[in-house]
Amino acid sequence: MYHRRLCGCSRYRRATLLCSANIFQFGICSDGFMQRGLDSETKKQLEEEEKKIISEEHWYLDLPELKEKESFIIEERSFMPCEDLLYGRMSFKGFNPEIEKLMIQMNSRYKKEEIEADDKMEADVSDEEMARRYESLVGTIGKKFLKKRDRHELQDEDEDENSNLRPSNVKKMFLKPQD
Amino acid sequence: AYWVDSQQKRYVPVKGDPIIGIVTAKAGDIFKVDVGGSEQASLSYLAFEGATKRNRPNVQVGDLVYGQFIVANKDMEPEMVCIDSSGRANGMGIIGHEGLLFKVSLGLIRKLLAPNCEIIQELGQLYPFEIVLGMNGRIWVKAKTVQQTLIVANILEACEHMTSEQRKQALAKLSES
């Protein structure tokens, strides 16, 4: 049997339900009305149609693609980098010692070669002494992280340097008193 | 790099230029500073080393400040600060009360600040003195006596029109007397 049922609003005549005995077919409405049973394919078709309509309506320039030319000109309004000008505050013959220090500091920023030459500074502590200190340092800090038993053993070891060292793996078990 | 070297007296604020300004007004949180351009520059009271909201810098109207521009274009009012990008003063800030401020052309300033400037070196051997050069054509000089200050100022102003020989002659005369 062939029924024709109109949906709620009379406006959407396209969305009529055509139902035969077994098959329900929904009419395609362009704005997505009655989308319950639409397949993904039909959805895609709808979207494509919408896009076509929209792009036809939009105006666009019918020009070939224009590339922006990379300009190699950088505009710099200050004179400072052009002529490598010195620092503006100066003092002569010790009139203002702070400014004289500053003069050396600021003007040496331009001449970086001097800074690179001063890499090796005189060390207060010699390398050998440094190594010795580090050796003992590692030991003292390592002791901090030992467990109490180990710390105790370590202490005894140090005391009994002259006598034989006790084997450190002996477990302290209960010793039965001799009769 | 190419640049156009021109002789001019009128200064146009440029970002990053160190300049000497005269404080003309105090308006709440900012100072209005005359830098010799078309507009007065603004200087915030926090733009000094070690300045906080409670610890305000001691700047009065009529003080000289040495700072640099952080904003300077033709569409906006120029703004200057007296600290550098890391927050240190680096010699910028209020310039002392004594000394003499005078104006020269911009070309002379650039000549004086060139890396191998003979004028400054020769002058430096004459007397002990202190000098601050602003890119806006202003020079501030301070020496031990008023006379020495005036001598240095006159030489710097006249340097523009003297040849190097004339200058050396003048300096030789001075060092004799």
Coordinates of C-alpha atoms in Angstrom, one line a residue:
Chain A
M1 CA 0.0 0.0 0.0
Y2 CA 1.1 3.4 -0.7
H3 CA 0.5 6.1 1.9
R4 CA 1.4 9.6 1.8
R5 CA 1.6 11.4 5.1
L6 CA 2.2 15.1 5.4
C7 CA 4.4 16.1 8.3
G8 CA 3.4 18.8 10.7
C9 CA 3.9 22.0 8.8
S10 CA 2.4 22.4 5.4
R11 CA 5.4 24.5 4.3
Y12 CA 7.7 21.5 4.1
R13 CA 5.9 19.7 1.4
R14 CA 9.1 18.1 0.3
A15 CA 9.4 16.3 3.6
T16 CA 6.7 13.9 3.0
L17 CA 6.6 10.5 4.2
L18 CA 6.3 7.9 1.6
C19 CA 5.8 4.7 3.2
S20 CA 5.2 1.5 1.5
A21 CA 4.6 -1.6 3.4
N22 CA 8.1 -2.3 4.4
I23 CA 10.2 0.7 3.4
F24 CA 10.1 4.1 4.9
Q25 CA 11.7 6.8 2.8
F26 CA 12.2 10.3 3.9
G27 CA 12.3 13.1 1.5
I28 CA 15.4 15.2 1.6
C29 CA 14.9 18.7 2.9
S30 CA 17.8 21.1 2.3
D31 CA 18.0 22.7 5.7
G32 CA 18.2 19.5 7.6
F33 CA 14.5 19.2 8.6
M34 CA 13.4 15.8 9.7
Q35 CA 16.9 14.4 9.9
R36 CA 16.3 11.5 12.1
G37 CA 16.8 8.8 9.6
L38 CA 19.2 10.5 7.2
D39 CA 22.3 8.5 6.4
S40 CA 25.8 10.0 6.6
E41 CA 26.0 9.9 2.8
T42 CA 22.9 11.9 2.3
K43 CA 24.2 14.4 5.0
K44 CA 27.4 14.8 3.0
Q45 CA 25.5 15.4 -0.2
L46 CA 23.4 18.0 1.6
E47 CA 26.5 19.8 2.9
E48 CA 28.1 19.8 -0.5
E49 CA 25.1 21.3 -2.1
E50 CA 24.9 23.9 0.6
K51 CA 28.5 24.8 0.0
K52 CA 28.0 25.1 -3.7
I53 CA 25.1 27.4 -3.2
I54 CA 27.0 29.6 -0.8
S55 CA 30.2 29.8 -2.9
E56 CA 28.2 30.8 -6.0
E57 CA 26.6 33.6 -4.0
H58 CA 29.9 34.9 -2.7
W59 CA 31.9 37.3 -4.8
Y60 CA 35.6 36.7 -5.2
L61 CA 38.4 38.3 -7.2
D62 CA 39.1 36.6 -10.4
L63 CA 42.8 37.4 -10.3
P64 CA 45.8 35.2 -10.4
E65 CA 47.5 34.5 -7.1
L66 CA 49.7 37.4 -6.2
K67 CA 52.7 36.8 -4.0
E68 CA 53.9 39.4 -1.6
K69 CA 57.3 40.4 -2.4
E70 CA 59.8 39.9 0.4
S71 CA 61.2 43.2 1.1
F72 CA 64.8 43.2 2.1
I73 CA 64.7 46.7 3.4
I74 CA 64.7 47.2 7.2
E75 CA 64.0 50.7 8.3
E76 CA 66.1 51.9 11.3
R77 CA 65.5 55.3 12.6
S78 CA 68.2 55.6 15.2
F79 CA 71.8 56.5 14.5
M80 CA 73.2 54.4 17.3
P81 CA 73.8 51.1 15.5
C82 CA 74.8 52.7 12.3
E83 CA 77.9 54.5 13.5
D84 CA 78.6 52.4 16.6
L85 CA 78.3 55.3 18.9
L86 CA 79.9 55.2 22.4
Y87 CA 78.1 55.6 25.7
G88 CA 77.0 59.1 26.3
R89 CA 78.1 59.6 29.8
M90 CA 81.8 60.2 30.3
S91 CA 84.2 61.3 33.0
F92 CA 87.9 62.3 32.7
K93 CA 90.8 62.4 35.0
G94 CA 88.9 60.7 37.8
F95 CA 86.3 63.4 38.2
N96 CA 83.6 60.8 38.8
P97 CA 85.0 57.3 39.4
E98 CA 81.7 55.5 39.2
I99 CA 81.2 56.9 35.7
E100 CA 84.7 55.9 34.7
K101 CA 84.0 52.4 35.8
L102 CA 80.7 52.5 33.8
M103 CA 82.6 53.8 30.7
I104 CA 84.8 50.8 30.7
Q105 CA 81.9 48.5 31.3
M106 CA 79.6 49.9 28.6
N107 CA 82.3 50.4 26.0
S108 CA 83.6 46.9 26.4
R109 CA 80.2 45.5 25.5
Y110 CA 81.0 46.6 22.0
K111 CA 84.4 45.0 22.0
K112 CA 83.6 41.4 22.9
E113 CA 87.0 40.1 22.0
E114 CA 88.4 41.4 25.3
I115 CA 85.8 39.4 27.3
E116 CA 86.7 36.2 25.5
A117 CA 90.4 36.6 26.3
D118 CA 89.7 36.8 30.0
D119 CA 88.5 33.3 30.3
K120 CA 91.1 31.9 32.7
M121 CA 90.9 33.5 36.0
E122 CA 93.2 32.8 38.9
A123 CA 91.8 30.3 41.2
D124 CA 91.9 30.8 45.0
V125 CA 92.0 27.1 45.7
S126 CA 94.4 24.8 43.7
D127 CA 93.0 21.9 41.8
E128 CA 94.6 19.3 44.0
E129 CA 93.2 20.7 47.2
M130 CA 89.8 20.8 45.5
A131 CA 90.1 17.1 44.7
R132 CA 91.0 16.2 48.2
R133 CA 88.2 18.2 49.7
Y134 CA 85.7 16.6 47.3
E135 CA 86.9 13.1 48.3
S136 CA 86.2 13.7 52.0
L137 CA 83.0 15.6 51.2
V138 CA 81.5 12.7 49.3
G139 CA 82.2 10.5 52.3
T140 CA 80.6 12.8 54.9
I141 CA 77.5 13.4 52.9
G142 CA 77.2 9.7 52.1
K143 CA 77.2 8.9 55.8
K144 CA 74.1 11.0 56.2
F145 CA 72.0 8.6 54.0
L146 CA 73.1 5.4 55.7
K147 CA 70.8 3.4 57.8
K148 CA 71.5 3.3 61.5
R149 CA 72.9 -0.2 61.5
D150 CA 75.3 0.7 58.7
R151 CA 76.4 3.9 60.4
H152 CA 77.1 1.9 63.6
E153 CA 79.2 -0.6 61.7
L154 CA 81.0 2.2 59.9
Q155 CA 81.9 3.8 63.2
D156 CA 83.2 0.5 64.7
E157 CA 85.3 -0.1 61.6
D158 CA 87.0 3.2 62.0
E159 CA 87.8 2.5 65.6
D160 CA 89.2 -1.0 65.0
E161 CA 91.7 0.0 62.4
N162 CA 94.6 -1.7 64.2
S163 CA 92.8 -4.9 65.2
N164 CA 91.2 -7.3 62.9
L165 CA 88.1 -6.1 61.1
R166 CA 84.9 -7.9 62.1
P167 CA 83.2 -9.5 59.2
S168 CA 80.3 -7.1 58.4
N169 CA 77.9 -9.7 57.2
V170 CA 77.4 -11.4 60.6
K171 CA 73.9 -11.3 61.7
K172 CA 73.3 -10.5 65.3
M173 CA 71.4 -13.5 66.5
F174 CA 70.5 -14.6 70.0
L175 CA 73.5 -16.5 71.5
K176 CA 72.7 -19.0 74.0
P177 CA 74.6 -18.5 77.2
Q178 CA 77.2 -21.1 77.9
D179 CA 76.8 -23.0 81.0
Chain B
A1 CA 73.9 49.2 6.1
Y2 CA 73.2 52.6 4.5
W3 CA 72.2 55.7 6.2
V4 CA 71.6 59.3 5.3
D5 CA 73.9 61.7 7.2
S6 CA 72.4 65.1 7.5
Q7 CA 73.1 68.2 9.5
Q8 CA 70.2 69.3 11.6
K9 CA 69.4 70.9 14.9
R10 CA 65.9 69.8 15.5
Y11 CA 65.6 66.5 17.3
V12 CA 63.0 63.8 16.4
P13 CA 62.5 61.3 19.2
V14 CA 63.8 57.8 18.2
K15 CA 63.3 54.7 20.2
G16 CA 66.4 53.6 22.1
D17 CA 68.2 56.9 21.9
P18 CA 69.8 58.2 25.1
I19 CA 68.8 61.8 25.7
I20 CA 69.0 64.6 28.3
G21 CA 65.7 65.9 29.3
I22 CA 64.5 68.8 31.5
V23 CA 61.6 68.0 33.9
T24 CA 58.9 70.6 33.3
A25 CA 55.9 69.3 35.2
K26 CA 54.8 66.7 37.6
A27 CA 51.4 65.2 36.9
G28 CA 50.5 62.5 39.4
D29 CA 52.4 59.4 38.5
I30 CA 54.4 60.8 35.6
F31 CA 56.8 63.6 34.9
K32 CA 56.6 65.7 31.8
V33 CA 60.1 66.0 30.3
D34 CA 61.1 68.4 27.6
V35 CA 63.5 66.6 25.2
G36 CA 63.6 69.2 22.4
G37 CA 61.2 67.5 20.2
S38 CA 57.7 68.5 19.0
E39 CA 56.1 67.0 22.1
Q40 CA 57.1 66.5 25.7
A41 CA 58.0 63.0 26.7
S42 CA 56.5 61.3 29.7
L43 CA 58.6 59.7 32.3
S44 CA 57.0 57.4 34.9
Y45 CA 58.2 57.7 38.5
L46 CA 58.7 53.9 38.6
A47 CA 61.2 54.1 35.8
F48 CA 64.2 54.7 38.0
E49 CA 66.4 52.2 39.6
G50 CA 65.1 51.0 43.0
A51 CA 61.9 53.0 42.7
T52 CA 58.7 51.6 44.2
K53 CA 55.4 53.0 44.9
R54 CA 56.5 53.9 48.4
N55 CA 60.1 54.8 47.6
R56 CA 59.6 57.6 45.0
P57 CA 62.6 59.1 43.3
N58 CA 63.5 62.6 44.4
V59 CA 62.7 64.5 41.1
Q60 CA 61.8 68.1 41.1
V61 CA 60.7 70.4 38.3
G62 CA 63.7 71.7 36.5
D63 CA 65.9 68.7 37.2
L64 CA 68.0 67.1 34.4
V65 CA 67.4 63.5 33.6
Y66 CA 69.4 61.2 31.4
G67 CA 67.3 58.4 30.0
Q68 CA 66.3 56.6 26.8
F69 CA 63.1 56.3 24.8
I70 CA 61.0 53.2 25.0
V71 CA 58.2 54.6 22.8
A72 CA 58.9 57.1 20.1
N73 CA 56.8 57.2 16.9
K74 CA 54.9 59.9 15.1
D75 CA 51.5 58.7 16.3
M76 CA 52.1 58.6 20.0
E77 CA 53.5 60.8 22.8
P78 CA 57.1 59.7 23.4
E79 CA 57.8 57.8 26.6
M80 CA 61.2 57.6 28.3
V81 CA 62.7 55.6 31.1
C82 CA 65.8 55.9 33.2
I83 CA 66.6 52.2 33.5
D84 CA 67.6 49.7 31.0
S85 CA 65.8 46.5 30.0
S86 CA 67.2 44.5 33.0
G87 CA 66.1 47.1 35.5
R88 CA 69.5 48.6 36.2
A89 CA 70.3 52.3 35.9
N90 CA 73.6 52.0 34.0
G91 CA 74.4 55.7 34.5
M92 CA 70.9 56.9 33.7
G93 CA 68.7 58.9 36.0
I94 CA 68.9 62.4 37.6
I95 CA 72.0 64.4 36.7
G96 CA 73.4 66.5 39.5
H97 CA 72.5 70.1 40.2
E98 CA 75.7 71.7 39.2
G99 CA 77.2 71.9 35.8
L100 CA 76.1 73.6 32.6
L101 CA 73.7 72.4 29.9
F102 CA 74.0 73.8 26.4
K103 CA 72.7 72.9 23.0
V104 CA 74.6 71.9 19.9
S105 CA 73.7 70.5 16.5
L106 CA 72.9 66.8 16.2
G107 CA 75.7 66.2 13.8
L108 CA 78.3 67.3 16.3
I109 CA 76.9 64.9 18.9
R110 CA 77.3 62.0 16.6
K111 CA 80.8 63.1 15.8
L112 CA 81.7 63.4 19.4
L113 CA 80.3 60.0 20.2
A114 CA 82.1 58.3 17.3
P115 CA 84.5 55.5 18.5
N116 CA 87.7 57.4 17.7
C117 CA 86.8 60.9 18.5
E118 CA 89.9 63.0 19.0
I119 CA 88.1 66.0 20.4
I120 CA 86.9 64.2 23.5
Q121 CA 90.2 62.5 24.0
E122 CA 92.1 65.7 23.8
L123 CA 89.8 67.6 26.0
G124 CA 90.0 64.7 28.5
Q125 CA 93.7 65.4 28.9
L126 CA 93.2 69.0 29.8
Y127 CA 91.2 69.1 33.0
P128 CA 89.2 66.6 35.0
F129 CA 85.6 67.0 34.1
E130 CA 82.4 65.1 33.6
I131 CA 80.3 65.2 30.5
V132 CA 76.9 63.8 29.4
L133 CA 75.9 63.8 25.8
G134 CA 72.3 63.5 24.7
M135 CA 71.3 62.5 21.2
N136 CA 68.9 65.4 21.2
G137 CA 71.7 67.9 20.9
R138 CA 72.2 68.6 24.5
I139 CA 75.5 68.4 26.4
W140 CA 75.9 68.8 30.1
V141 CA 79.4 69.6 31.4
K142 CA 80.7 69.8 34.9
A143 CA 84.3 70.7 36.0
K144 CA 85.9 71.8 39.2
T145 CA 85.6 75.5 38.6
V146 CA 83.1 77.6 36.7
Q147 CA 85.8 78.9 34.4
Q148 CA 86.9 75.4 33.4
T149 CA 83.3 74.4 32.8
L150 CA 82.8 77.4 30.5
I151 CA 86.1 76.7 28.7
V152 CA 85.0 73.1 27.9
A153 CA 81.6 74.2 26.8
N154 CA 83.0 76.9 24.5
I155 CA 85.4 74.5 22.9
L156 CA 82.7 71.9 22.3
E157 CA 80.4 74.5 20.7
A158 CA 83.2 75.9 18.5
C159 CA 84.4 72.4 17.5
E160 CA 81.8 72.3 14.9
H161 CA 83.3 75.0 12.8
M162 CA 87.0 74.5 13.5
T163 CA 89.3 72.3 11.7
S164 CA 91.4 69.9 13.7
E165 CA 94.5 72.0 13.5
Q166 CA 92.7 75.1 14.8
R167 CA 91.4 73.0 17.6
K168 CA 94.8 71.6 18.5
Q169 CA 96.2 75.1 18.6
A170 CA 93.4 76.4 20.8
L171 CA 93.9 73.4 23.2
A172 CA 97.7 74.0 23.3
K173 CA 97.1 77.6 24.2
L174 CA 94.9 76.5 27.0
S175 CA 97.1 73.9 28.4
E176 CA 99.9 76.4 28.6
S177 CA 97.9 79.0 30.5

